Amino acid sequence: MVGLLLALQVSTLSAHSPAPAVYDRVILGGRVMDPASGLDAVRNIGLSAGRITVISGEAIQGRDTVDARGLVVAPGFIDLHAHGQTPETYRFYALDGVTTALELELGTADVAAWYRERSAGERINYGVSIGHIKVRMAVMHDSGTRMPVSDGAYRAASPAQIGEIAHRIETGLREGAVDIGAGFPYTPAATREELLAVFRVAAKTHTPIHVHIRPGVTGLKEALALAAETHAPLHVVHINSAGLAETPALLELISAARASGRDVTTEAYPYDAGMTEIQSATVQDVYKNAPDERLAELEWPPTGERLNRESFERYARIGGPVVIHTNTEPMVAAAITSPLTIIASDAYWQDGTGHPRTTGAFARVLGRYVRETHALSLMDAIRKMTLMPAQRLERQVPAMRQKGRLRVGADADITIFDPATVIDRSTYREPSLSPVGIQHVIVNGVSVVAKGQAVEGVAPGKAVRGQPLR
Ligand SMILES: [Zn+2]
């Protein structure tokens, strides 16, 4: 009887005044910043079924409320260069504001298996390229695990093997790879014919090829020539570490190529040291016969020691990541603040250690280059982390058309941070520290970071794939 009366009262109420919409989650009172529309104002955002349903100055209600007063509400950050693709690194990325992490440089040799392994869902959205380095390792039967160390690096491929490499790259795209990855210094024996074959696949399928170029102006000119000859879309990864002292010249070359209508983009990470596997060709080729002064550029992360001939050879037998101190802060600043660059972390993590960019790249740009040095406006920094990476991929990756923007209908991937405190904390000695100031991170409408802490036991992240027919 009581239940019937209540039901009557509810139906009477709703007959007279339409019930206000109740969203799954609302984000109230934040400074909403959207580089695509230019919106920069205090708004309330309502999310339902994993999408943004309303952005309004009016009061709205939700089953769950995020208080964003005093905070910036931005599209979730998109990282085009995230090597770690494990639950551990997805957690690091989320704490740094990243809602989509893609491994597009090394990539994988088996796209179908890569996505299958993650099909139960992850903390954040994920995706991978079909990688020339990894495919070459498979075709040439390289003995390395992570990067080529034998024939994958040092033996020229036969015409039949080049054909097989190109065929496997096309297969990867048909299986939904986001795009194509390559790293010329990791595969020094790959001939121009082989690289042209890979670029032709990129051109034919209108797929961007993400290339770790050979060093400096010469290296960039080589990649630009391959792209010009084949008409392949080109993305030059980490221009800061590719360019070092020549970074401004590289940026000018890319600017000129774009001005003449070429489809060329680039990215940078905000640290003045790099890191890679000590056994890889890119380290061995440079340091194998180097004098002690050069070897001192290398730092062994577990101990913090700078290397010499004896320690270099000892650690090269063991294997593991090595820190490479070859850049300067002015060159990093030139790369980060250029309007050409997307922010991408090059996150690198292996056996419990890695580069601090794995845990702090995005917070570091917001804290150091926006708040502390005023080298970038907040809107420009957000654009480099959201809209620009989405636009780089959206022609071939439909999911990217709904990411990197705050608008009704877009995926509810949202990062909420405190612009007054946001900063990275990780160092080369202590690279696993999460940043401060990244307060809330939402992936497909689900909270994965709340009040600065990781939410455990959630896996709303979905696969980001290229369209299979291309
Ligand atoms: Zn690289």
Coordinates of C-alpha atoms and ligand atoms in Angstrom, one line a residue:
M1 CA 0.0 0.0 0.0
V2 CA 2.8 2.4 0.9
G3 CA 4.7 1.4 -2.2
L4 CA 1.6 2.1 -4.4
L5 CA 1.1 5.5 -2.8
L6 CA 4.8 6.4 -3.4
A7 CA 4.5 5.2 -7.0
L8 CA 1.4 7.4 -7.5
Q9 CA 3.2 10.4 -6.0
V10 CA 6.2 9.9 -8.3
S11 CA 4.1 9.5 -11.4
T12 CA 2.0 12.6 -10.4
L13 CA 5.1 14.7 -9.9
S14 CA 6.7 13.7 -13.2
A15 CA 3.4 14.3 -15.0
H16 CA 3.5 18.0 -13.9
S17 CA 7.2 18.8 -14.2
P18 CA 9.6 16.8 -16.4
A19 CA 12.3 15.3 -14.2
P20 CA 15.6 17.0 -14.7
A21 CA 18.2 14.8 -16.5
V22 CA 20.5 13.0 -14.1
Y23 CA 23.9 12.2 -15.7
D24 CA 26.1 9.3 -14.8
R25 CA 28.7 11.8 -13.6
V26 CA 28.9 15.6 -13.5
I27 CA 32.0 17.8 -13.3
L28 CA 31.0 21.0 -11.6
G29 CA 32.5 24.5 -11.6
G30 CA 35.8 23.8 -13.4
R31 CA 37.6 26.1 -15.9
V32 CA 36.8 24.2 -19.0
M33 CA 39.5 24.5 -21.7
D34 CA 39.0 23.1 -25.2
P35 CA 41.6 23.9 -27.8
A36 CA 39.3 22.8 -30.7
S37 CA 36.5 25.3 -29.9
G38 CA 38.6 27.9 -28.0
L39 CA 36.2 27.5 -25.0
D40 CA 37.9 28.8 -21.8
A41 CA 35.2 29.4 -19.2
V42 CA 33.7 28.0 -16.0
R43 CA 31.2 25.3 -17.0
N44 CA 29.5 22.2 -15.8
I45 CA 29.9 19.0 -17.8
G46 CA 27.6 16.0 -17.7
L47 CA 28.7 12.5 -18.8
S48 CA 26.5 9.5 -19.7
A49 CA 27.3 6.1 -21.2
G50 CA 31.0 7.1 -21.7
R51 CA 30.3 10.3 -23.6
I52 CA 30.1 14.0 -22.9
T53 CA 26.3 14.7 -22.9
V54 CA 26.2 18.3 -21.9
I55 CA 28.5 21.3 -21.3
S56 CA 26.5 24.1 -19.6
G57 CA 26.6 27.2 -17.5
E58 CA 23.4 25.9 -15.8
A59 CA 23.2 23.7 -12.7
I60 CA 23.1 20.0 -13.6
Q61 CA 22.8 16.8 -11.5
G62 CA 24.6 13.5 -11.6
R63 CA 24.7 10.2 -9.7
D64 CA 28.4 11.1 -9.0
T65 CA 29.9 14.5 -8.7
V66 CA 33.4 15.8 -9.3
D67 CA 34.0 19.1 -7.7
A68 CA 36.3 20.9 -10.1
R69 CA 36.2 24.4 -8.6
G70 CA 39.6 26.1 -9.0
L71 CA 40.8 23.3 -11.4
V72 CA 41.3 23.2 -15.1
V73 CA 39.1 20.7 -17.0
A74 CA 40.8 19.5 -20.2
P75 CA 40.4 16.8 -22.8
G76 CA 42.3 13.7 -21.6
F77 CA 46.0 13.7 -22.7
I78 CA 46.9 11.5 -25.7
D79 CA 50.4 10.1 -25.8
L80 CA 51.6 9.0 -29.2
H81 CA 54.9 7.5 -27.9
A82 CA 54.4 5.3 -24.9
H83 CA 56.7 2.2 -24.9
G84 CA 55.4 0.7 -21.6
Q85 CA 52.1 -1.0 -22.3
T86 CA 51.5 -2.9 -19.1
P87 CA 49.1 -2.4 -16.2
E88 CA 52.0 -0.9 -14.2
T89 CA 52.7 1.8 -16.9
Y90 CA 49.1 2.4 -17.7
R91 CA 48.7 3.3 -14.0
F92 CA 51.7 5.7 -14.3
Y93 CA 50.3 7.4 -17.4
A94 CA 46.9 7.9 -15.8
L95 CA 48.5 9.6 -12.8
D96 CA 50.2 11.9 -15.3
G97 CA 46.8 12.8 -16.9
V98 CA 47.1 10.5 -19.9
T99 CA 43.8 8.8 -21.1
T100 CA 45.2 7.3 -24.3
A101 CA 48.7 5.8 -24.6
L102 CA 49.9 4.5 -28.0
E103 CA 53.1 2.6 -28.8
L104 CA 53.8 3.9 -32.3
E105 CA 57.6 3.9 -32.7
L106 CA 58.7 0.4 -31.9
G107 CA 55.2 -1.0 -32.2
T108 CA 54.7 -4.8 -32.6
A109 CA 55.2 -7.5 -35.2
D110 CA 51.9 -9.1 -34.4
V111 CA 49.0 -6.6 -34.2
A112 CA 46.2 -9.2 -33.7
A113 CA 48.0 -10.8 -30.7
W114 CA 48.9 -7.5 -29.2
Y115 CA 45.2 -6.3 -29.1
R116 CA 44.0 -9.8 -28.0
E117 CA 46.3 -9.7 -24.9
R118 CA 44.5 -6.5 -23.8
S119 CA 41.0 -7.3 -24.8
A120 CA 39.7 -7.5 -21.3
G121 CA 40.2 -3.8 -21.0
E122 CA 42.9 -1.6 -19.4
R123 CA 43.0 1.4 -17.1
I124 CA 43.3 3.8 -20.1
N125 CA 42.9 3.5 -23.9
Y126 CA 45.7 1.8 -25.7
G127 CA 46.9 1.1 -29.3
V128 CA 49.9 0.0 -31.3
S129 CA 51.6 0.4 -34.7
I130 CA 52.9 -2.3 -36.9
G131 CA 56.6 -1.7 -36.3
H132 CA 59.3 -2.0 -39.0
I133 CA 61.9 -2.7 -36.3
K134 CA 59.9 -5.6 -34.8
V135 CA 58.9 -7.0 -38.2
R136 CA 62.5 -6.9 -39.3
M137 CA 63.6 -8.7 -36.1
A138 CA 61.1 -11.5 -37.0
V139 CA 61.9 -11.8 -40.7
M140 CA 65.7 -11.7 -40.0
H141 CA 65.4 -14.1 -37.0
D142 CA 67.1 -11.6 -34.6
S143 CA 68.2 -13.0 -31.3
G144 CA 67.2 -9.9 -29.3
T145 CA 64.0 -9.6 -27.2
R146 CA 63.1 -5.9 -27.1
M147 CA 65.3 -4.4 -29.8
P148 CA 67.5 -5.9 -32.6
V149 CA 71.0 -7.0 -31.5
S150 CA 72.0 -9.3 -34.3
D151 CA 70.8 -9.8 -37.9
G152 CA 67.8 -7.6 -37.3
A153 CA 70.2 -4.7 -36.9
Y154 CA 73.3 -5.6 -38.9
R155 CA 72.4 -7.8 -41.9
A156 CA 71.0 -6.5 -45.2
A157 CA 67.8 -8.1 -46.2
S158 CA 67.5 -10.0 -49.5
P159 CA 64.9 -8.8 -52.1
A160 CA 62.6 -11.6 -50.9
Q161 CA 63.0 -10.6 -47.3
I162 CA 62.2 -7.0 -48.2
G163 CA 59.1 -8.2 -49.8
E164 CA 58.2 -10.2 -46.7
I165 CA 58.8 -7.2 -44.5
A166 CA 56.5 -5.0 -46.6
H167 CA 53.9 -7.8 -46.7
R168 CA 53.8 -8.2 -42.9
I169 CA 53.5 -4.4 -42.5
E170 CA 50.4 -4.4 -44.7
T171 CA 49.0 -7.4 -42.8
G172 CA 49.5 -5.4 -39.5
L173 CA 47.5 -2.5 -41.0
R174 CA 44.7 -4.8 -42.1
E175 CA 44.6 -6.1 -38.5
G176 CA 44.0 -2.6 -37.2
A177 CA 47.4 -1.2 -36.4
V178 CA 47.1 2.5 -35.6
D179 CA 50.0 3.3 -38.1
I180 CA 53.5 2.3 -39.0
G181 CA 56.6 2.7 -36.8
A182 CA 60.3 2.7 -37.7
G183 CA 63.7 3.6 -36.1
F184 CA 66.5 3.8 -38.6
P185 CA 69.4 3.8 -36.0
Y186 CA 68.0 0.5 -34.6
T187 CA 68.2 -1.2 -38.0
P188 CA 71.4 0.2 -39.6
A189 CA 71.6 -2.5 -42.2
A190 CA 68.2 -1.6 -43.7
T191 CA 69.0 -0.3 -47.2
R192 CA 67.3 2.6 -48.9
E193 CA 65.4 0.1 -51.0
E194 CA 64.0 -1.6 -47.9
L195 CA 63.0 1.8 -46.3
L196 CA 61.4 2.8 -49.6
A197 CA 59.4 -0.4 -49.6
V198 CA 58.1 0.4 -46.1
F199 CA 57.3 4.0 -47.0
R200 CA 55.4 2.9 -50.1
V201 CA 53.1 0.9 -47.9
A202 CA 52.5 4.0 -45.8
A203 CA 51.8 6.1 -48.9
K204 CA 49.5 3.5 -50.5
T205 CA 47.4 3.3 -47.3
H206 CA 47.7 7.0 -46.4
T207 CA 49.1 5.9 -43.1
P208 CA 51.5 8.1 -41.1
I209 CA 54.9 6.5 -40.6
H210 CA 56.4 7.4 -37.1
V211 CA 60.2 7.5 -37.6
H212 CA 63.0 7.7 -35.1
I213 CA 65.4 9.3 -37.6
R214 CA 69.2 9.1 -37.8
P215 CA 70.7 12.0 -35.9
G216 CA 70.6 15.7 -36.9
V217 CA 69.9 17.6 -40.1
T218 CA 71.3 14.7 -42.3
G219 CA 68.9 12.3 -40.6
L220 CA 65.9 14.5 -41.1
K221 CA 66.7 15.1 -44.7
E222 CA 66.9 11.4 -45.3
A223 CA 63.4 10.8 -43.8
L224 CA 62.0 13.8 -45.7
A225 CA 63.4 12.5 -49.0
L226 CA 61.9 9.1 -48.4
A227 CA 58.5 10.7 -47.7
A228 CA 58.8 13.0 -50.7
E229 CA 59.7 10.2 -53.1
T230 CA 56.8 8.0 -52.0
H231 CA 54.3 10.7 -50.8
A232 CA 54.0 9.0 -47.4
P233 CA 52.7 11.0 -44.4
L234 CA 55.7 11.4 -42.0
H235 CA 55.8 11.8 -38.2
V236 CA 59.3 12.5 -36.8
V237 CA 59.5 11.2 -33.2
H238 CA 61.2 13.0 -30.3
I239 CA 62.8 15.8 -32.3
N240 CA 64.6 17.0 -29.1
S241 CA 66.8 13.9 -28.9
A242 CA 67.0 13.5 -32.7
G243 CA 68.2 17.1 -33.1
L244 CA 70.2 17.8 -30.0
A245 CA 72.2 21.0 -30.8
E246 CA 70.6 21.1 -34.3
T247 CA 67.0 21.1 -32.9
P248 CA 66.2 24.6 -34.2
A249 CA 67.4 23.7 -37.7
L250 CA 65.3 20.5 -37.7
L251 CA 62.3 22.5 -36.6
E252 CA 62.9 24.9 -39.5
L253 CA 63.1 22.1 -42.0
I254 CA 59.8 20.7 -40.8
S255 CA 58.2 24.1 -40.9
A256 CA 59.4 24.6 -44.5
A257 CA 58.1 21.1 -45.5
R258 CA 54.7 21.9 -44.1
A259 CA 54.6 25.3 -45.7
S260 CA 55.1 23.6 -49.1
G261 CA 52.1 21.3 -48.4
R262 CA 53.8 18.2 -47.1
D263 CA 52.1 16.0 -44.5
V264 CA 54.9 16.1 -41.8
T265 CA 54.5 16.4 -38.1
T266 CA 56.7 16.0 -35.0
E267 CA 56.8 15.6 -31.3
A268 CA 59.0 16.2 -28.2
Y269 CA 59.5 15.2 -24.6
P270 CA 60.5 17.7 -21.9
Y271 CA 63.8 16.2 -20.6
D272 CA 67.5 16.8 -21.5
A273 CA 68.6 13.2 -21.2
G274 CA 67.4 10.2 -23.2
M275 CA 67.3 6.5 -22.4
T276 CA 67.5 3.3 -24.3
E277 CA 68.8 -0.3 -24.1
I278 CA 72.6 -0.5 -23.7
Q279 CA 72.7 -3.5 -26.1
S280 CA 70.9 -1.8 -28.9
A281 CA 72.7 -0.7 -32.1
T282 CA 71.9 2.9 -31.4
V283 CA 74.1 2.8 -28.3
Q284 CA 76.6 0.3 -29.4
D285 CA 77.3 2.0 -32.8
V286 CA 78.1 5.3 -31.0
Y287 CA 79.9 4.2 -27.8
K288 CA 81.5 0.8 -28.7
N289 CA 84.8 2.5 -29.6
A290 CA 84.3 5.8 -27.8
P291 CA 86.9 7.3 -25.4
D292 CA 86.1 7.7 -21.7
E293 CA 85.0 11.3 -22.1
R294 CA 82.2 10.2 -24.4
L295 CA 81.3 7.2 -22.3
A296 CA 80.8 9.6 -19.4
E297 CA 77.6 10.8 -21.2
L298 CA 76.1 7.5 -20.1
E299 CA 74.6 6.9 -16.7
W300 CA 73.7 3.5 -15.3
P301 CA 70.3 4.1 -13.5
P302 CA 70.5 1.6 -10.6
T303 CA 73.7 3.2 -9.3
G304 CA 73.8 6.7 -10.9
E305 CA 77.4 6.2 -12.0
R306 CA 78.8 7.6 -15.2
L307 CA 80.3 4.9 -17.4
N308 CA 83.9 4.3 -18.5
R309 CA 85.4 1.6 -20.8
E310 CA 85.3 -1.1 -18.1
S311 CA 81.8 -0.4 -16.7
F312 CA 80.4 0.1 -20.2
E313 CA 81.5 -3.3 -21.4
R314 CA 80.4 -5.0 -18.1
Y315 CA 76.9 -3.5 -18.2
A316 CA 76.6 -4.1 -22.0
R317 CA 77.0 -7.8 -21.2
I318 CA 74.2 -7.7 -18.6
G319 CA 71.9 -5.4 -20.7
G320 CA 69.4 -2.9 -19.5
P321 CA 68.3 0.7 -19.9
V322 CA 71.0 3.4 -19.9
V323 CA 70.6 7.2 -19.4
I324 CA 72.2 9.3 -22.2
H325 CA 73.2 12.9 -21.3
T326 CA 73.7 14.6 -24.6
N327 CA 71.2 17.4 -24.8
T328 CA 70.8 20.9 -23.2
E329 CA 67.9 22.6 -21.6
P330 CA 67.7 25.4 -24.2
M331 CA 67.3 22.8 -27.0
V332 CA 64.6 21.0 -25.0
A333 CA 62.8 24.3 -24.5
A334 CA 63.1 25.1 -28.2
A335 CA 61.4 21.8 -29.0
I336 CA 58.7 21.9 -26.4
T337 CA 57.6 25.5 -27.1
S338 CA 57.6 25.3 -30.9
P339 CA 54.1 25.4 -32.3
L340 CA 55.0 22.4 -34.4
T341 CA 55.5 19.9 -31.6
I342 CA 53.1 17.5 -30.1
I343 CA 53.9 16.5 -26.5
A344 CA 54.7 12.8 -26.4
S345 CA 56.5 11.1 -23.5
D346 CA 58.6 8.3 -25.2
A347 CA 57.8 6.6 -21.9
Y348 CA 60.4 3.9 -21.3
W349 CA 60.1 1.4 -18.4
Q350 CA 61.7 -2.0 -18.1
D351 CA 62.1 -4.4 -15.1
G352 CA 61.0 -1.9 -12.5
T353 CA 63.0 1.1 -13.7
G354 CA 63.1 3.6 -16.5
H355 CA 63.1 7.2 -17.5
P356 CA 61.3 9.8 -15.4
R357 CA 59.4 10.9 -18.5
T358 CA 57.4 7.7 -18.0
T359 CA 55.7 9.1 -15.0
G360 CA 55.9 12.9 -15.4
A361 CA 56.2 14.2 -19.0
F362 CA 52.8 15.9 -19.2
A363 CA 52.8 17.4 -15.7
R364 CA 56.3 18.7 -16.3
V365 CA 55.2 20.6 -19.4
L366 CA 52.3 22.1 -17.5
G367 CA 54.4 23.0 -14.4
R368 CA 57.7 23.9 -15.8
Y369 CA 57.0 25.4 -19.3
V370 CA 53.5 27.0 -18.5
R371 CA 53.5 28.0 -14.9
E372 CA 57.2 28.5 -14.0
T373 CA 58.8 29.9 -17.2
H374 CA 55.7 31.1 -19.1
A375 CA 57.2 29.7 -22.2
L376 CA 53.9 28.3 -23.3
S377 CA 50.3 29.4 -22.7
L378 CA 48.1 27.0 -20.9
M379 CA 45.8 26.6 -23.9
D380 CA 48.8 25.9 -26.3
A381 CA 50.2 23.3 -23.9
I382 CA 46.8 21.6 -23.7
R383 CA 46.5 21.7 -27.5
K384 CA 49.8 19.9 -27.9
M385 CA 48.6 17.1 -25.5
T386 CA 45.1 16.6 -26.9
L387 CA 43.9 18.1 -30.2
M388 CA 47.2 17.9 -32.1
P389 CA 47.8 14.2 -31.5
A390 CA 44.1 13.4 -32.2
Q391 CA 44.4 15.3 -35.5
R392 CA 47.6 13.6 -36.5
L393 CA 45.8 10.2 -36.5
E394 CA 42.1 10.9 -37.1
R395 CA 42.2 10.3 -40.9
Q396 CA 43.0 6.6 -40.4
V397 CA 41.9 6.1 -36.8
P398 CA 38.1 6.8 -36.4
A399 CA 38.3 6.8 -32.5
M400 CA 40.6 9.9 -32.7
R401 CA 37.7 12.0 -34.1
Q402 CA 36.0 11.7 -30.7
K403 CA 39.1 12.3 -28.6
G404 CA 41.2 15.4 -27.8
R405 CA 38.1 17.6 -27.6
L406 CA 35.5 18.6 -25.0
R407 CA 32.2 18.8 -26.9
V408 CA 28.9 17.1 -26.7
G409 CA 29.2 13.6 -28.2
A410 CA 32.9 13.3 -27.7
D411 CA 34.4 10.4 -25.6
A412 CA 34.4 11.2 -21.9
D413 CA 38.2 11.1 -21.6
I414 CA 38.9 14.1 -19.3
T415 CA 41.8 15.3 -17.2
I416 CA 41.3 17.7 -14.4
F417 CA 44.4 19.4 -12.8
D418 CA 45.4 22.2 -10.5
P419 CA 47.3 24.7 -12.7
A420 CA 48.8 26.3 -9.5
T421 CA 50.5 23.1 -8.3
V422 CA 50.9 20.7 -11.2
I423 CA 54.5 19.4 -11.6
D424 CA 56.4 16.2 -12.1
R425 CA 58.4 14.7 -9.2
S426 CA 60.4 11.8 -10.8
T427 CA 64.1 12.0 -11.3
Y428 CA 66.7 9.8 -13.2
R429 CA 67.5 8.2 -9.8
E430 CA 63.9 7.9 -8.7
P431 CA 61.7 7.6 -11.8
S432 CA 58.5 6.1 -10.4
L433 CA 57.2 9.1 -8.5
S434 CA 53.8 10.3 -9.6
P435 CA 53.3 14.0 -10.3
V436 CA 51.3 16.4 -8.1
G437 CA 48.3 18.4 -9.2
I438 CA 46.7 15.9 -11.6
Q439 CA 43.5 15.6 -9.5
H440 CA 41.0 13.6 -11.5
V441 CA 41.3 11.5 -14.7
I442 CA 38.2 10.0 -16.4
V443 CA 38.4 7.4 -19.2
N444 CA 35.2 6.6 -21.1
G445 CA 33.2 8.2 -18.3
V446 CA 34.9 6.1 -15.6
S447 CA 37.1 7.6 -12.9
V448 CA 40.6 6.1 -13.0
V449 CA 42.3 8.8 -10.8
A450 CA 40.3 10.6 -8.1
K451 CA 41.6 13.3 -5.7
G452 CA 45.1 12.6 -7.0
Q453 CA 45.1 8.9 -6.2
A454 CA 44.8 6.0 -8.6
V455 CA 41.4 4.2 -8.5
E456 CA 42.1 0.5 -8.3
G457 CA 40.2 -2.3 -10.0
V458 CA 38.9 -0.3 -13.0
A459 CA 39.6 -1.0 -16.7
P460 CA 37.5 1.3 -18.8
G461 CA 40.2 1.8 -21.4
K462 CA 39.4 0.5 -24.9
A463 CA 41.4 -0.4 -27.9
V464 CA 42.3 2.4 -30.4
R465 CA 42.7 0.9 -33.9
G466 CA 43.2 2.1 -37.4
Q467 CA 40.5 1.3 -39.8
P468 CA 41.2 -2.1 -41.3
L469 CA 40.2 -1.3 -44.9
R470 CA 42.9 1.0 -46.3
Ligands
ZN1 ZN 63.0 6.6 -30.2

